[in-house]
CSV table of C-alpha atoms in Angstrom, one decimal:
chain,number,residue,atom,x,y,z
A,1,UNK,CA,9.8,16.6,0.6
A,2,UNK,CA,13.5,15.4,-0.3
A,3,UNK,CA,12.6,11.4,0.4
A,4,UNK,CA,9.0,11.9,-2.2
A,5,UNK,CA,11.4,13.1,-4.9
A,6,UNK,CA,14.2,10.8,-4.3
A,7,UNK,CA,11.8,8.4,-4.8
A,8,UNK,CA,9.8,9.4,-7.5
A,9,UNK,CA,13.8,9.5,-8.8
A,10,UNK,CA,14.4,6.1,-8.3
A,11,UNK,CA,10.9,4.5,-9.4
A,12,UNK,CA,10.7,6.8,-12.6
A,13,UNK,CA,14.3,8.0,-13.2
A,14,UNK,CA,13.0,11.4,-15.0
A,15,UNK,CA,14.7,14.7,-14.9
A,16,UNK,CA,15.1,17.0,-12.0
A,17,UNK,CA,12.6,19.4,-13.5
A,18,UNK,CA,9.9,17.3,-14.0
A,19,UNK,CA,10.8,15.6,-10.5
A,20,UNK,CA,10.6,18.9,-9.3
A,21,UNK,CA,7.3,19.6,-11.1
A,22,UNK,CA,5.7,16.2,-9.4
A,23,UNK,CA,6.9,17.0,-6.2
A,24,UNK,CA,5.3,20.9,-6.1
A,25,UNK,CA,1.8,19.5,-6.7
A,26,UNK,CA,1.7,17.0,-3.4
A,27,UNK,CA,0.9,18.1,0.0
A,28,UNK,CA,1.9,17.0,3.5
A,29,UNK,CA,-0.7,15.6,5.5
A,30,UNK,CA,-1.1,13.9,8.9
A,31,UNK,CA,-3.6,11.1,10.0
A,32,UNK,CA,-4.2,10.0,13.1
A,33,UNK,CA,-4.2,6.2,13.9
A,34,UNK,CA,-7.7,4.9,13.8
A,35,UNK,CA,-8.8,7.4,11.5
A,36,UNK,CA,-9.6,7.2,8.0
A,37,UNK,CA,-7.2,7.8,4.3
A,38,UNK,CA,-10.7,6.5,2.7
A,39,UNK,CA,-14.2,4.7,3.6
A,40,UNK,CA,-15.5,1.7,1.3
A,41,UNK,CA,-18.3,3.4,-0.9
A,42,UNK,CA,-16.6,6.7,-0.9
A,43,UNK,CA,-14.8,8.1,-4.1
A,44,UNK,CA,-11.2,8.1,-3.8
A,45,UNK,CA,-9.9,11.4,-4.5
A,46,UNK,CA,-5.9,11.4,-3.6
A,47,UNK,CA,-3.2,9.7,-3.9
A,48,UNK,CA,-0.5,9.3,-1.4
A,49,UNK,CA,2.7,9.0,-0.6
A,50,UNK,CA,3.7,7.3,2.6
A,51,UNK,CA,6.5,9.3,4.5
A,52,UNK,CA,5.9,7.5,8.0
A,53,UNK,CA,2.8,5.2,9.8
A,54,UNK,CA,1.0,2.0,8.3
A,55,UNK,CA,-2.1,1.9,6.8
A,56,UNK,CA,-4.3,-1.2,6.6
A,57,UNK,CA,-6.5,-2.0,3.3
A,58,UNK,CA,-9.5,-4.2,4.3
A,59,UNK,CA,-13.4,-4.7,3.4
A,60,UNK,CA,-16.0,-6.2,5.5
A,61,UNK,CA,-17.3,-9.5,4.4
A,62,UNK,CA,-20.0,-12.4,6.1
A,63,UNK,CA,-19.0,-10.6,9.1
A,64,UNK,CA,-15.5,-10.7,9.3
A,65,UNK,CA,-12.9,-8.1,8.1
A,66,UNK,CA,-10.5,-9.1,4.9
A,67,UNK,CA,-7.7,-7.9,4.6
A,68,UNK,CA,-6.2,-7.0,1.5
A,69,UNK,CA,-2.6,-5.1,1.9
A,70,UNK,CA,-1.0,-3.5,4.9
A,71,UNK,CA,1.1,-0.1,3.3
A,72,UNK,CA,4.0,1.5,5.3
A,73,UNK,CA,6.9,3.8,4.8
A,74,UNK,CA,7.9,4.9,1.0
A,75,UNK,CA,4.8,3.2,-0.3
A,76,UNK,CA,2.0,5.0,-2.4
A,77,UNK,CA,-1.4,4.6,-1.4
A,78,UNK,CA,-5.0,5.0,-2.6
A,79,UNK,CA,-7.5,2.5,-4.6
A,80,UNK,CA,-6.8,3.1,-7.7
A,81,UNK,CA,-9.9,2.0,-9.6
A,82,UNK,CA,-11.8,4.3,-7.9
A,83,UNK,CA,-9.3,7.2,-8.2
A,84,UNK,CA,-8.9,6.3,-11.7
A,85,UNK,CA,-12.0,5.2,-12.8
A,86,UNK,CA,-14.4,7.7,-10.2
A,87,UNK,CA,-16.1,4.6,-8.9
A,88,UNK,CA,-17.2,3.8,-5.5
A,89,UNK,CA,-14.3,2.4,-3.5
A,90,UNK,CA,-14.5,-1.2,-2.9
A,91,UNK,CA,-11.9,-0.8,0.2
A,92,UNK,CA,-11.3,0.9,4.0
A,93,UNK,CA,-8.0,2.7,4.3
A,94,UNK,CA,-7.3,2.6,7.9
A,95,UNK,CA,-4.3,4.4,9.4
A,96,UNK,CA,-2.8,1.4,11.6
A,97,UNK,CA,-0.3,4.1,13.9
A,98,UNK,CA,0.1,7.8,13.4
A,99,UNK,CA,1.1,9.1,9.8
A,100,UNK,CA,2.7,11.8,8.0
A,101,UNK,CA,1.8,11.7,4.3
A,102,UNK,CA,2.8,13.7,1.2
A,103,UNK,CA,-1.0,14.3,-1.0
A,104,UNK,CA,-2.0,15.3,-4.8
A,105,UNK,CA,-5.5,15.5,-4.8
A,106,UNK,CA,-7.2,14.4,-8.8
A,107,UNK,CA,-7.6,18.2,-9.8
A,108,UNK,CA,-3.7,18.2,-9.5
A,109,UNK,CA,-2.7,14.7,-10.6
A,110,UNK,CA,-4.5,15.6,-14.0
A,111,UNK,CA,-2.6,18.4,-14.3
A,112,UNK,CA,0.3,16.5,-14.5
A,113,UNK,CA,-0.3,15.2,-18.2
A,114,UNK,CA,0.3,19.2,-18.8
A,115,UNK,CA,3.2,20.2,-17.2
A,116,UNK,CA,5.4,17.0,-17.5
A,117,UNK,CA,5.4,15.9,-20.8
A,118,UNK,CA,6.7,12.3,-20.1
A,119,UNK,CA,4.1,12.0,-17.4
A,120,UNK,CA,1.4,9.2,-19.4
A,121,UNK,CA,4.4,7.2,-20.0
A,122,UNK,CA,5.1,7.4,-16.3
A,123,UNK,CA,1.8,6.9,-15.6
A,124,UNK,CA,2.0,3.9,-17.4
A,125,UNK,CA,5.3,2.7,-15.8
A,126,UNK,CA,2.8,3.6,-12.4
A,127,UNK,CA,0.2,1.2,-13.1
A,128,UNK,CA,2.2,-1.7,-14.6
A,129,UNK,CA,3.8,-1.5,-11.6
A,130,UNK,CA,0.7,-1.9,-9.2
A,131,UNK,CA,-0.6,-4.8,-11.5
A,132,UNK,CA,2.1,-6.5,-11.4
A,133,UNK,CA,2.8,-6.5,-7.8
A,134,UNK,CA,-1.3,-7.8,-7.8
A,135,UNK,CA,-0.4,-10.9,-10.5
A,136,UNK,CA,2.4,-11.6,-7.8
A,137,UNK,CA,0.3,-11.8,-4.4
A,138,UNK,CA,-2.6,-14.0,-6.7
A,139,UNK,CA,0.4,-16.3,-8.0
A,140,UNK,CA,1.4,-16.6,-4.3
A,141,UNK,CA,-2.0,-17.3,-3.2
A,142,UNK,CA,-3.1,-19.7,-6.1
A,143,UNK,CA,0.4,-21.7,-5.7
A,144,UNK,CA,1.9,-21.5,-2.8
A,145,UNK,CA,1.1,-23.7,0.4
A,146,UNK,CA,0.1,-21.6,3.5
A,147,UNK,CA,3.2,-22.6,4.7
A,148,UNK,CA,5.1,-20.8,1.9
A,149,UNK,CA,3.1,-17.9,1.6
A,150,UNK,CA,3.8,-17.0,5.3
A,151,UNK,CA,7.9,-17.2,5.1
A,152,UNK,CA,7.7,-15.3,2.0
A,153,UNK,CA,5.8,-12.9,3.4
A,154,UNK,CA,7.9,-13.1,6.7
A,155,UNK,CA,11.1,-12.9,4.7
A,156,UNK,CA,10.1,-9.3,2.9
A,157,UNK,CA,8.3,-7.9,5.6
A,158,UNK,CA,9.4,-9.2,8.7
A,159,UNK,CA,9.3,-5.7,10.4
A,160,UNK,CA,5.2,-6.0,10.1
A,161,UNK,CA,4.8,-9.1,12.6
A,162,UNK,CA,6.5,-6.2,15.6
A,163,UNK,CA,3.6,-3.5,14.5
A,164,UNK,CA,0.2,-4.8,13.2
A,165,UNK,CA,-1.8,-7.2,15.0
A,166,UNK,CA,-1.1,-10.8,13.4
A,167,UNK,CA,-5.0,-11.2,12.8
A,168,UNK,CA,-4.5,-9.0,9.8
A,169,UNK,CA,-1.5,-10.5,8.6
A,170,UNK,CA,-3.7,-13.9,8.8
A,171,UNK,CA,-5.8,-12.4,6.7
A,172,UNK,CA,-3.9,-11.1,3.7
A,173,UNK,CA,-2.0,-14.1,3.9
A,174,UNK,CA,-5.9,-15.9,2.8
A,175,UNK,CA,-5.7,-17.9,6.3
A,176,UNK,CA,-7.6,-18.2,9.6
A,177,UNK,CA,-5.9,-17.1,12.8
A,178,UNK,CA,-5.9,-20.6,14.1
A,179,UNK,CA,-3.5,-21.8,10.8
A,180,UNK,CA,-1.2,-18.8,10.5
A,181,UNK,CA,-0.8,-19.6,14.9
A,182,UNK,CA,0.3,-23.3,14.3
A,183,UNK,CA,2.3,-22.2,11.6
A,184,UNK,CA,4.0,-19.9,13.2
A,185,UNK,CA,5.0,-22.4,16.1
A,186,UNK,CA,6.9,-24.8,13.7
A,187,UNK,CA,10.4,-24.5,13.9
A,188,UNK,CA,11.4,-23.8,10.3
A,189,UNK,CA,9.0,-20.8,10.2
A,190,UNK,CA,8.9,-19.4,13.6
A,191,UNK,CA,10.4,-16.0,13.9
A,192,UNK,CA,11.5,-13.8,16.7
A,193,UNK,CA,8.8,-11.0,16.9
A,194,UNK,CA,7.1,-10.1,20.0
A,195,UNK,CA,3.9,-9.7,18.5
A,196,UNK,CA,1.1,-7.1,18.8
A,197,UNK,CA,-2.1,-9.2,20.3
């Protein structure tokens, strides 16, 4: 569980006794690819870190499948409204390959305001985090040309157009598969990546 502390080290920077604290309360767990973290209408009751696989966050809608964020490797995951707020989830969580996850389940996350003193404030460092990664990907999408959203995409996560079908990359980039193909083709955006059909 060395790589969920030494991250929980570098996003927080708290004490080795609180880290180690954290750390105690999570779980590992395995999910097969195809298989479910989370079904939309469900309550989310975990949240997880990501120590290998991908995961795919997507909703149905007029008969196609949006989706929202595709999570890999040192990544948390979960939908946080509904963890946070006990509401129905709005989202699928889809494992996308085979992965090995570290899991604290809500009994032991709100535990955490006991045994780590600092924890709110972390909590707070958490969420602000997680919005302001969301104010980033609506900026992008409000301002950006389809164009520019795909090489800044490419440019951060190049290693997803080698593992996820492109489809779903389409997708969270707010364009049809038909755009996101001719854009790829153009020289000043086309990439090396033998994609996954």
């Amino acid at each position: 569980m060395k790589d969920l502390e030494k991250y929980i080290q570098t996003y927080f920077g708290i004490q080795r006794d609180d880290l180690e604290k954290i750390a105690s309360l999570f779980t590992p767990q395995k999910i097969a690819k195809g298989d479910y973290y989370l079904k939309q209408g469900m309550y989310c009751q975990t949240l997880s870190f990501i120590r290998s696989g991908l995961f795919r966050i997507y909703a149905p809608q007029d008969g196609k499948e949006i989706t929202q964020w595709i999570s890999g490797k040192d990544y948390f995951i979960t939908e946080l409204s509904s963890f946070i707020f006990n509401t129905p989830a709005k989202w699928n969580i889809q494992a996308l390959s085979d992965t090995t996850l570290y899991t604290i389940n809500k009994e032991s996350y709100q535990k955490l305001g006991i045994m780590v003193p600092k924890w709110h404030e972390l909590e707070k460092l958490f969420i602000a985090r997680c919005f302001s990664i969301l104010e980033d990907r609506i900026f992008n999408l409000l301002s950006l040309s389809a164009e520019e959203r795909y090489q800044s995409f490419f440019t951060a996560y190049p290693e997803l157009f080698n593992q996820v079908p492109l489809q779903y990359i389409a997708s969270l980039l707010g364009m049809t598969p038909e755009t996101f193909s001719r854009i790829r083709k153009k020289p000043q955006v086309s990439d090396t990546s033998k994609h996954i059909p």
